[in-house]
Short mmCIF file of C-alpha atoms and ligand atoms in Angstrom, two decimals:
data_model
loop_
_atom_site.label_atom_id
_atom_site.label_comp_id
_atom_site.label_asym_id
_atom_site.label_seq_id
_atom_site.Cartn_x
_atom_site.Cartn_y
_atom_site.Cartn_z
CA MET G 878 12.09 1.71 -18.25
CA LYS G 879 11.37 -1.54 -16.31
CA ARG G 880 14.28 -0.85 -13.60
CA THR G 881 13.01 2.41 -13.15
CA THR G 882 9.69 1.09 -12.73
CA ARG G 883 9.86 -1.66 -10.04
CA ARG G 884 13.05 0.22 -8.54
CA HIS G 885 10.30 3.26 -7.49
CA PHE G 886 7.28 0.90 -6.82
CA ILE G 887 9.25 -0.61 -4.49
CA LYS G 888 10.67 2.96 -3.28
CA LEU G 889 6.82 3.89 -3.07
CA SER G 890 5.18 1.45 -1.34
CA ALA G 891 7.81 1.28 1.29
CA ALA G 892 6.96 4.86 2.24
CA GLY G 893 4.41 5.77 5.09
CA ALA G 894 1.21 7.37 5.01
CA LEU G 895 -0.61 10.23 6.71
CA ALA G 896 -3.95 10.81 8.17
CA VAL G 897 -8.09 11.78 8.12
CA SER G 898 -11.32 10.30 8.26
CA SER G 899 -12.89 6.93 6.45
CA ARG G 900 -15.95 6.32 5.33
CA SER G 901 -18.38 3.49 6.13
CA THR G 902 -18.61 0.78 3.94
CA SER G 903 -21.68 -1.63 4.24
CA LEU G 904 -20.04 -3.51 6.53
CA PHE G 905 -18.78 -0.81 8.42
CA GLY G 906 -20.23 -1.54 12.30
CA GLU G 907 -21.50 -4.48 12.22
CA LYS G 908 -20.57 -6.35 15.05
CA ALA G 909 -18.55 -9.54 14.66
CA VAL G 910 -19.27 -12.74 15.47
CA LYS G 911 -17.26 -13.19 18.13
CA PRO G 912 -15.03 -10.11 19.76
CA LEU G 913 -11.51 -10.37 18.85
CA ARG G 914 -8.59 -9.22 20.95
CA ILE G 915 -7.19 -7.96 17.76
CA LEU G 916 -2.44 -6.54 18.08
CA ILE G 917 -1.89 -3.77 15.64
CA LEU G 918 1.64 -3.16 14.99
CA GLY G 919 2.12 -0.42 14.09
CA GLY G 920 -1.34 1.22 13.55
CA THR G 921 -1.47 4.74 13.11
CA GLY G 922 0.00 5.86 9.45
CA PHE G 923 -1.71 4.56 5.94
CA THR G 924 -3.27 1.64 6.40
CA GLY G 925 -3.38 1.18 9.71
CA PRO G 926 -5.37 3.80 11.22
CA TYR G 927 -8.58 1.97 9.32
CA GLN G 928 -7.45 -1.45 10.55
CA VAL G 929 -9.03 0.04 13.96
CA ARG G 930 -11.89 2.10 13.20
CA TYR G 931 -12.91 -0.95 11.31
CA ALA G 932 -12.10 -3.82 13.75
CA LEU G 933 -13.52 -1.06 17.00
CA SER G 934 -17.11 -0.94 14.76
CA ARG G 935 -17.49 -4.83 14.55
CA GLY G 936 -16.56 -4.51 18.50
CA HIS G 937 -13.50 -5.86 18.81
CA LYS G 938 -10.98 -5.35 21.40
CA ILE G 939 -7.51 -3.67 19.62
CA THR G 940 -4.18 -2.57 21.35
CA THR G 941 -1.89 -0.47 19.25
CA PHE G 942 1.90 -1.34 19.33
CA ASN G 943 4.64 1.31 18.06
CA ARG G 944 6.73 4.40 19.09
CA GLY G 945 3.85 6.92 19.29
CA LYS G 946 5.78 9.36 16.64
CA THR G 947 3.66 9.03 13.69
CA HIS G 948 0.04 10.92 14.13
CA PRO G 949 0.13 11.36 17.43
CA GLY G 950 -2.74 11.82 19.25
CA GLU G 951 -5.05 10.60 17.03
CA LEU G 952 -6.31 6.99 18.16
CA PRO G 953 -9.61 6.46 19.36
CA ALA G 954 -10.56 7.00 23.31
CA GLU G 955 -11.26 2.57 23.55
CA VAL G 956 -7.74 1.78 22.10
CA GLU G 957 -5.30 0.54 24.29
CA GLN G 958 -1.03 2.34 22.83
CA LEU G 959 1.66 0.19 24.38
CA ILE G 960 5.12 2.42 22.63
CA GLY G 961 7.91 1.10 22.06
CA ASP G 962 10.05 0.27 19.45
CA ARG G 963 10.85 -2.95 16.75
CA ASN G 964 14.26 -2.27 17.17
CA GLY G 965 14.96 -3.74 20.49
CA LYS G 966 12.48 -2.47 22.29
CA LEU G 967 9.39 -4.53 22.57
CA ASP G 968 8.84 -5.32 26.31
CA ALA G 969 4.98 -3.24 26.17
CA LEU G 970 3.96 -7.18 24.56
CA LYS G 971 6.08 -9.00 26.66
CA ASN G 972 3.28 -11.12 28.84
CA ARG G 973 0.18 -10.17 26.97
CA GLN G 974 -2.44 -12.15 25.55
CA TRP G 975 -3.86 -11.52 22.16
CA ASP G 976 -6.31 -13.90 19.62
CA VAL G 977 -4.79 -12.32 16.53
CA VAL G 978 -1.38 -9.94 14.98
CA ILE G 979 -1.78 -7.61 12.29
CA ASP G 980 2.53 -6.52 11.41
CA ASN G 981 2.17 -3.59 9.74
CA PRO G 982 5.35 -1.40 9.07
CA THR G 983 8.14 -4.74 9.37
CA THR G 984 9.95 -5.21 6.40
CA LEU G 985 13.08 -6.63 8.20
CA PRO G 986 12.99 -10.20 8.66
CA ALA G 987 14.84 -9.75 12.09
CA TRP G 988 11.55 -7.62 13.15
CA VAL G 989 9.10 -10.82 13.09
CA ARG G 990 11.58 -13.02 14.61
CA ASP G 991 12.01 -10.79 17.87
CA ALA G 992 8.29 -10.11 17.77
CA ALA G 993 6.83 -13.44 16.93
CA GLN G 994 9.27 -14.73 20.29
CA ILE G 995 7.49 -12.45 22.68
CA LEU G 996 4.02 -12.98 21.37
CA LYS G 997 4.57 -17.29 20.71
CA GLY G 998 1.99 -18.55 23.07
CA ASN G 999 0.49 -15.46 23.68
CA VAL G 1000 -1.26 -14.95 20.45
CA GLU G 1001 -3.04 -17.32 18.50
CA ARG G 1002 -2.19 -16.06 14.79
CA TYR G 1003 0.10 -13.94 12.62
CA VAL G 1004 -1.30 -11.81 10.02
CA PHE G 1005 1.18 -10.23 8.00
CA ILE G 1006 1.16 -7.29 5.52
CA SER G 1007 3.30 -7.75 2.54
CA THR G 1008 3.39 -6.80 -0.94
CA ILE G 1009 3.39 -7.71 -4.50
CA SER G 1010 7.11 -6.59 -4.45
CA VAL G 1011 7.80 -9.91 -3.70
CA TYR G 1012 7.53 -11.24 -7.05
CA GLY G 1013 10.52 -8.83 -8.44
CA GLU G 1014 10.76 -7.72 -12.05
CA VAL G 1015 7.14 -9.22 -14.22
CA LYS G 1016 6.58 -9.09 -17.48
CA THR G 1017 3.49 -11.35 -16.98
CA GLY G 1018 0.82 -11.32 -13.85
CA VAL G 1019 1.32 -13.66 -11.19
CA ASP G 1020 -0.76 -15.70 -9.03
CA GLU G 1021 1.05 -16.53 -5.62
CA ILE G 1022 2.29 -19.71 -6.20
CA ALA G 1023 5.12 -17.49 -8.29
CA PRO G 1024 8.57 -17.87 -7.01
CA THR G 1025 9.62 -14.70 -5.23
CA GLU G 1026 12.44 -12.58 -4.96
CA LYS G 1027 15.82 -14.16 -4.12
CA TYR G 1028 17.76 -12.14 -1.04
CA GLU G 1029 21.48 -11.83 -2.47
CA GLY G 1030 22.93 -9.89 0.98
CA ALA G 1031 24.81 -11.50 3.42
CA ASP G 1032 22.51 -11.99 6.53
CA PRO G 1033 19.14 -10.79 6.27
CA TYR G 1034 18.24 -10.79 10.27
CA LYS G 1035 21.42 -7.96 10.12
CA GLU G 1036 19.65 -6.28 7.94
CA THR G 1037 18.71 -1.61 8.57
CA ILE G 1038 16.01 -0.13 7.32
CA GLU G 1039 18.45 2.76 6.52
CA ALA G 1040 21.17 -0.12 4.67
CA MET G 1041 17.25 -1.06 2.30
CA LYS G 1042 16.81 2.62 1.76
CA ALA G 1043 20.92 3.46 0.90
CA SER G 1044 20.83 0.36 -1.26
CA GLY G 1045 17.70 2.00 -3.70
CA TYR G 1046 14.98 -0.66 -2.06
CA LYS G 1047 16.27 -2.47 -3.60
CA THR G 1048 16.29 -5.39 -1.49
CA TYR G 1049 12.69 -4.48 -0.37
CA GLY G 1050 10.46 -6.84 -1.87
CA PRO G 1051 13.73 -9.93 -0.94
CA LEU G 1052 13.53 -8.90 2.44
CA LYS G 1053 9.53 -8.71 2.62
CA ALA G 1054 9.49 -12.07 0.85
CA LEU G 1055 11.56 -13.31 4.10
CA SER G 1056 9.64 -11.64 6.45
CA GLU G 1057 6.58 -13.50 4.93
CA LYS G 1058 9.04 -16.64 5.76
CA GLU G 1059 10.15 -15.96 8.87
CA ALA G 1060 6.14 -16.19 10.56
CA GLU G 1061 5.34 -19.10 8.89
CA LYS G 1062 7.84 -20.03 10.79
CA TRP G 1063 6.74 -18.94 14.24
CA PHE G 1064 3.57 -19.56 13.95
CA PRO G 1065 3.33 -22.32 11.20
CA GLY G 1066 -0.06 -22.55 9.99
CA LYS G 1067 -1.13 -20.15 11.19
CA THR G 1068 -0.14 -17.29 9.42
CA LEU G 1069 -1.64 -14.66 6.88
CA ILE G 1070 0.08 -13.39 4.93
CA ILE G 1071 -1.56 -10.21 2.57
CA ARG G 1072 0.50 -8.75 -0.66
CA PRO G 1073 -0.95 -5.59 -1.77
CA GLY G 1074 -0.67 -3.73 -5.12
CA LEU G 1075 -0.13 -0.06 -5.45
CA ILE G 1076 -2.07 1.07 -2.01
CA VAL G 1077 -3.87 4.41 -2.66
CA GLY G 1078 -6.26 7.16 -1.02
CA PRO G 1079 -6.60 9.43 1.52
CA ARG G 1080 -4.03 9.32 4.19
CA ASP G 1081 -1.73 8.15 1.09
CA GLU G 1082 1.51 9.92 2.13
CA THR G 1083 2.95 9.08 -1.85
CA ASP G 1084 1.03 11.43 -3.83
CA ARG G 1085 0.85 8.34 -6.74
CA PHE G 1086 -2.42 7.91 -7.02
CA THR G 1087 -3.71 11.29 -5.65
CA TYR G 1088 -1.86 12.90 -8.41
CA TRP G 1089 -4.47 12.60 -10.95
CA PRO G 1090 -7.26 13.48 -8.90
CA VAL G 1091 -5.23 16.81 -8.06
CA ARG G 1092 -3.48 16.84 -11.85
CA ILE G 1093 -7.32 16.08 -13.09
CA ASN G 1094 -9.72 18.53 -11.03
CA ARG G 1095 -7.21 21.79 -11.77
CA GLY G 1096 -8.63 20.96 -15.79
CA GLY G 1097 -7.42 21.96 -19.09
CA GLU G 1098 -5.27 19.59 -21.81
CA VAL G 1099 -3.57 16.91 -19.40
CA LEU G 1100 -0.53 14.17 -20.28
CA ALA G 1101 -2.19 10.85 -20.46
CA PRO G 1102 0.33 7.98 -20.29
CA GLY G 1103 0.90 5.72 -23.30
CA ASP G 1104 -2.08 3.58 -24.19
CA PRO G 1105 -5.24 4.22 -22.68
CA LYS G 1106 -6.19 0.16 -22.67
CA ASP G 1107 -2.54 -0.35 -20.51
CA PRO G 1108 -3.58 -1.77 -17.32
CA VAL G 1109 -3.26 -0.65 -14.24
CA GLN G 1110 -4.12 -1.92 -10.15
CA TYR G 1111 -4.41 -0.34 -7.53
CA ILE G 1112 -6.20 -0.38 -4.04
CA ASP G 1113 -8.17 1.86 -1.97
CA ALA G 1114 -6.62 1.12 1.87
CA ARG G 1115 -10.25 0.86 3.34
CA ASP G 1116 -11.00 -2.18 0.74
CA LEU G 1117 -7.58 -3.36 2.22
CA ALA G 1118 -7.52 -2.31 5.81
CA GLU G 1119 -11.03 -3.29 5.85
CA TRP G 1120 -11.09 -7.26 3.96
CA THR G 1121 -7.87 -7.89 6.54
CA ILE G 1122 -10.07 -7.71 9.54
CA ARG G 1123 -13.11 -9.78 8.06
CA MET G 1124 -9.74 -12.95 7.07
CA ALA G 1125 -8.89 -11.77 10.63
CA GLU G 1126 -12.02 -12.89 11.70
CA ASN G 1127 -12.66 -15.80 9.54
CA ARG G 1128 -9.20 -17.00 10.81
CA GLU G 1129 -8.34 -17.01 7.19
CA THR G 1130 -4.17 -18.32 6.86
CA GLY G 1131 -2.71 -19.34 3.71
CA THR G 1132 -0.97 -15.86 1.00
CA TYR G 1133 -3.32 -13.51 -1.09
CA ASN G 1134 -2.79 -10.63 -3.45
CA ALA G 1135 -4.48 -8.08 -2.47
CA THR G 1136 -5.17 -4.99 -5.26
CA GLY G 1137 -7.77 -4.45 -7.24
CA PRO G 1138 -10.12 -3.65 -8.93
CA ALA G 1139 -12.49 -6.56 -9.71
CA LYS G 1140 -12.47 -6.21 -13.14
CA SER G 1141 -9.30 -4.93 -15.31
CA LEU G 1142 -9.17 -1.60 -15.64
CA GLY G 1143 -7.21 0.58 -18.04
CA VAL G 1144 -5.59 3.57 -17.13
CA GLY G 1145 -7.82 5.15 -20.05
CA GLY G 1146 -11.42 3.72 -17.94
CA MET G 1147 -9.06 4.94 -14.82
CA LEU G 1148 -8.52 8.65 -15.76
CA ASP G 1149 -12.44 9.00 -17.22
CA GLY G 1150 -13.62 7.45 -14.01
CA ILE G 1151 -11.04 10.28 -12.45
CA LYS G 1152 -12.67 12.88 -14.24
CA ASN G 1153 -16.34 11.95 -14.17
CA ALA G 1154 -15.99 11.92 -10.17
CA ALA G 1155 -14.29 15.72 -10.85
CA LYS G 1156 -16.74 17.05 -12.97
CA SER G 1157 -14.07 18.09 -14.89
CA ASN G 1158 -13.48 19.67 -17.79
CA ALA G 1159 -9.96 17.94 -18.23
CA THR G 1160 -8.89 16.62 -22.13
CA PHE G 1161 -6.53 14.31 -22.66
CA THR G 1162 -3.62 14.18 -25.22
CA TRP G 1163 -2.33 10.56 -24.95
CA VAL G 1164 1.56 10.43 -25.48
CA ASP G 1165 2.88 7.08 -26.69
CA GLU G 1166 5.49 5.48 -24.70
CA GLY G 1167 8.68 5.70 -26.62
CA PHE G 1168 8.01 8.91 -26.92
CA LEU G 1169 7.61 9.40 -23.25
CA THR G 1170 11.27 7.72 -22.79
CA GLN G 1171 13.05 9.96 -25.03
CA GLN G 1172 11.98 12.39 -22.76
CA LYS G 1173 12.62 10.91 -19.24
CA VAL G 1174 8.95 10.45 -18.25
CA GLU G 1175 8.65 7.46 -16.69
CA ALA G 1176 6.14 5.30 -15.90
CA TRP G 1177 4.94 5.08 -12.02
CA SER G 1178 6.91 7.59 -10.65
CA ASP G 1179 6.01 10.75 -13.76
CA MET G 1180 3.37 9.31 -14.55
CA PRO G 1181 2.02 7.22 -11.08
CA VAL G 1182 0.10 4.41 -11.04
CA TRP G 1183 0.26 3.46 -14.13
CA THR G 1184 3.72 1.08 -14.94
CA GLY G 1185 4.41 1.32 -19.27
CA LYS G 1186 3.73 -1.90 -21.54
CA GLU G 1187 6.61 -4.45 -20.63
CA SER G 1188 5.79 -4.69 -17.00
CA GLY G 1189 3.21 -7.71 -15.98
CA LEU G 1190 3.20 -5.38 -12.40
CA ALA G 1191 -0.77 -3.88 -13.30
CA LEU G 1192 -1.33 -7.86 -13.94
CA THR G 1193 -1.55 -9.51 -10.81
CA LYS G 1194 -3.64 -12.30 -10.46
CA ILE G 1195 -6.38 -11.79 -7.57
CA GLU G 1196 -8.31 -14.43 -7.66
CA LYS G 1197 -7.90 -16.15 -4.12
CA ALA G 1198 -8.63 -12.74 -2.65
CA LEU G 1199 -12.15 -11.81 -4.75
CA GLY G 1200 -12.50 -15.46 -3.64
CA LYS G 1201 -11.76 -15.12 0.04
CA GLY G 1202 -14.39 -11.42 -0.15
CA LEU G 1203 -12.51 -8.74 -0.81
CA THR G 1204 -14.62 -5.97 -1.79
CA PHE G 1205 -13.69 -2.70 -4.03
CA ARG G 1206 -15.50 0.45 -3.63
CA PRO G 1207 -16.33 2.47 -6.50
CA LEU G 1208 -13.27 4.60 -8.31
CA ALA G 1209 -15.88 7.46 -7.89
CA ASP G 1210 -15.92 7.18 -4.15
CA THR G 1211 -11.83 6.66 -3.29
CA ALA G 1212 -11.17 10.39 -6.09
CA ARG G 1213 -13.72 12.29 -4.39
CA ASP G 1214 -12.30 10.96 -0.77
CA THR G 1215 -8.63 11.76 -2.23
CA LEU G 1216 -9.24 14.98 -3.34
CA ALA G 1217 -10.99 16.26 -0.97
CA TRP G 1218 -8.37 15.19 1.67
CA PHE G 1219 -6.07 16.35 0.04
CA LYS G 1220 -7.19 20.00 0.09
CA SER G 1221 -7.83 19.76 3.45
CA LEU G 1222 -3.66 19.30 3.61
CA PRO G 1223 -1.97 22.84 4.84
CA GLN G 1224 -1.14 24.59 1.66
CA GLU G 1225 2.25 24.00 1.14
CA ARG G 1226 1.76 20.59 1.64
CA GLN G 1227 -0.21 20.58 -1.73
CA SER G 1228 2.02 22.77 -3.65
CA LYS G 1229 4.72 19.96 -3.58
CA LEU G 1230 3.04 16.71 -4.71
CA ARG G 1231 4.76 14.14 -4.37
CA ALA G 1232 4.69 12.60 -7.58
CA GLY G 1233 3.91 13.09 -11.15
CA LEU G 1234 5.04 16.23 -13.22
CA THR G 1235 5.14 19.97 -12.17
CA ALA G 1236 2.21 21.68 -14.30
CA GLU G 1237 5.99 23.01 -15.54
CA ARG G 1238 7.14 20.19 -17.17
CA GLU G 1239 4.23 19.05 -18.53
CA ALA G 1240 3.30 21.45 -20.86
CA GLU G 1241 6.78 21.35 -22.24
CA VAL G 1242 6.59 17.57 -22.90
CA LEU G 1243 2.92 18.72 -24.60
CA ALA G 1244 5.17 21.05 -26.44
CA ALA G 1245 7.09 18.18 -27.91
CA TRP G 1246 4.70 16.18 -28.34
CA LYS G 1247 3.40 18.20 -30.75
CA LYS G 1248 6.02 19.31 -32.55
CA ARG G 1249 7.42 16.39 -33.18
CA THR G 1250 8.00 15.58 -36.74
N1 LIG T 2664 1.57 1.42 0.49
C1 LIG T 2664 2.13 0.94 -0.51
O1 LIG T 2664 1.35 0.80 -2.60
C2 LIG T 2664 2.27 -0.30 -0.14
C3 LIG T 2664 2.22 -0.80 -1.04
C4 LIG T 2664 2.12 -2.92 -0.97
C5 LIG T 2664 2.72 -2.91 0.40
N2 LIG T 2664 2.88 -2.14 0.47
C6 LIG T 2664 3.26 -2.42 2.67
O2 LIG T 2664 1.55 -1.99 3.05
C7 LIG T 2664 1.87 -1.36 4.90
C8 LIG T 2664 1.77 0.08 5.26
O3 LIG T 2664 2.05 -0.28 6.09
P1 LIG T 2664 1.39 0.84 6.56
O4 LIG T 2664 1.84 2.49 6.95
O5 LIG T 2664 0.20 1.19 6.02
O6 LIG T 2664 1.27 0.44 8.27
P2 LIG T 2664 0.28 1.89 9.59
O7 LIG T 2664 0.58 0.63 10.39
O8 LIG T 2664 -0.68 2.49 9.46
O9 LIG T 2664 1.79 2.81 9.59
C9 LIG T 2664 2.70 2.15 10.29
C10 LIG T 2664 3.03 2.43 11.64
O10 LIG T 2664 4.52 1.42 12.33
C11 LIG T 2664 4.67 2.19 13.26
N3 LIG T 2664 6.23 2.64 12.99
C12 LIG T 2664 7.53 2.53 12.23
N4 LIG T 2664 8.09 1.81 13.08
C13 LIG T 2664 8.66 1.81 14.12
C14 LIG T 2664 8.95 1.62 14.69
N5 LIG T 2664 10.67 1.18 14.31
N6 LIG T 2664 8.75 -0.32 15.79
C15 LIG T 2664 7.66 0.20 16.09
N7 LIG T 2664 6.43 1.07 15.35
C16 LIG T 2664 6.86 1.49 14.27
C17 LIG T 2664 4.47 3.64 12.81
O11 LIG T 2664 3.94 4.72 14.27
P3 LIG T 2664 5.36 5.22 14.93
O12 LIG T 2664 5.87 6.22 14.23
O13 LIG T 2664 4.59 5.60 15.85
O14 LIG T 2664 6.91 4.39 15.45
C18 LIG T 2664 3.40 3.79 12.01
O15 LIG T 2664 1.76 3.31 13.51
C19 LIG T 2664 3.53 -1.57 4.05
O16 LIG T 2664 3.99 -3.53 5.07
C20 LIG T 2664 4.75 -1.38 2.92
O17 LIG T 2664 5.38 -3.03 3.05
C21 LIG T 2664 2.55 -0.57 0.87
#
């Protein structure tokens, strides 16, 4: 179970995201003290567009760099969009200057090396978006000084995204850890490393958190995993993006875990919160972990967000980020906005949730649970 759980985490946290609106927080639209020239590597997937809109609202000048493939035409007109490819087509970055670069899509150390080679001397600071997957399989909650996973391949600079996928994403955490080091190598003392946990909310193409608002909104008897007290952690993409911009404004450096909520939350509290937000008539039938394992219902992929008892993944320590102003919107906002976004997608997309159980499978497992001796 642990191994599967972890594999699913890294696989799904490597996955990208899609489109829709951003909502405001109290700091939205407040002008920053000093407008920055910010280069966002990526910027059009899941979290990037929230960074872009928030940064613009605070008066910054934004340039993005991507292939122009993901959500073309969606960037606000005032954004300068440079086109290229992290795999060797970086000319558009040459002879340009920015105050700070935010590197969103990178898993490969060579992507950091190649961009940093060009940007060094022209950009003051490097923000690297990493992941808590760098810690590997953990049994207890970890803080930022915990060891990261070792890369065991031959040459990390020769790794490709295709090879990482073919490895079942086993190299994702180790390569992210090496990419962090690569950023620090090129921008010593000028690197900010943010390690998010599960990122959720509107635009999330993986449907992990989304499964729960959608399922609970449908109502009726809902299969709920394990013990209501089992811990869960996640961060709304908008909270992450906005904090990333504020950290950049404050010229922060160092390494930060970034997940939430601020106070520990059980899966029961999460499901109840979603139920209240959706004003649903759903009832929860709690099925114990051993029985789920027997039924081949897996934590994380079949029962998203929930990691099972043995994993320390949902106990990641975030005190350092809290001390630097990481804030969280209410679960109800995340649940309602995610549901509204999901309902805005084409019917065909809505009919195929990418995480969680199908209605048929859920009914089968519930029936088996009731028949158990
Ligand atoms: N999702 C999670 O739960 C989770 C958890 C922990 C950490 N993370 C990390 O968080 C980050 C999330 O990034 P995001 O997807 O939200 O960022 P994003 O900036 O919104 O989207 C990814 C961007 O990368 C660009 N891109 C992809 N391949 C490229 C290439 N070869 N050359 C140039 N540009 C390329 C895409 O545009 P084009 O396709 O047009 O090029 C897109 O703009 C990732 O580093 C991920 O590892 C995610």
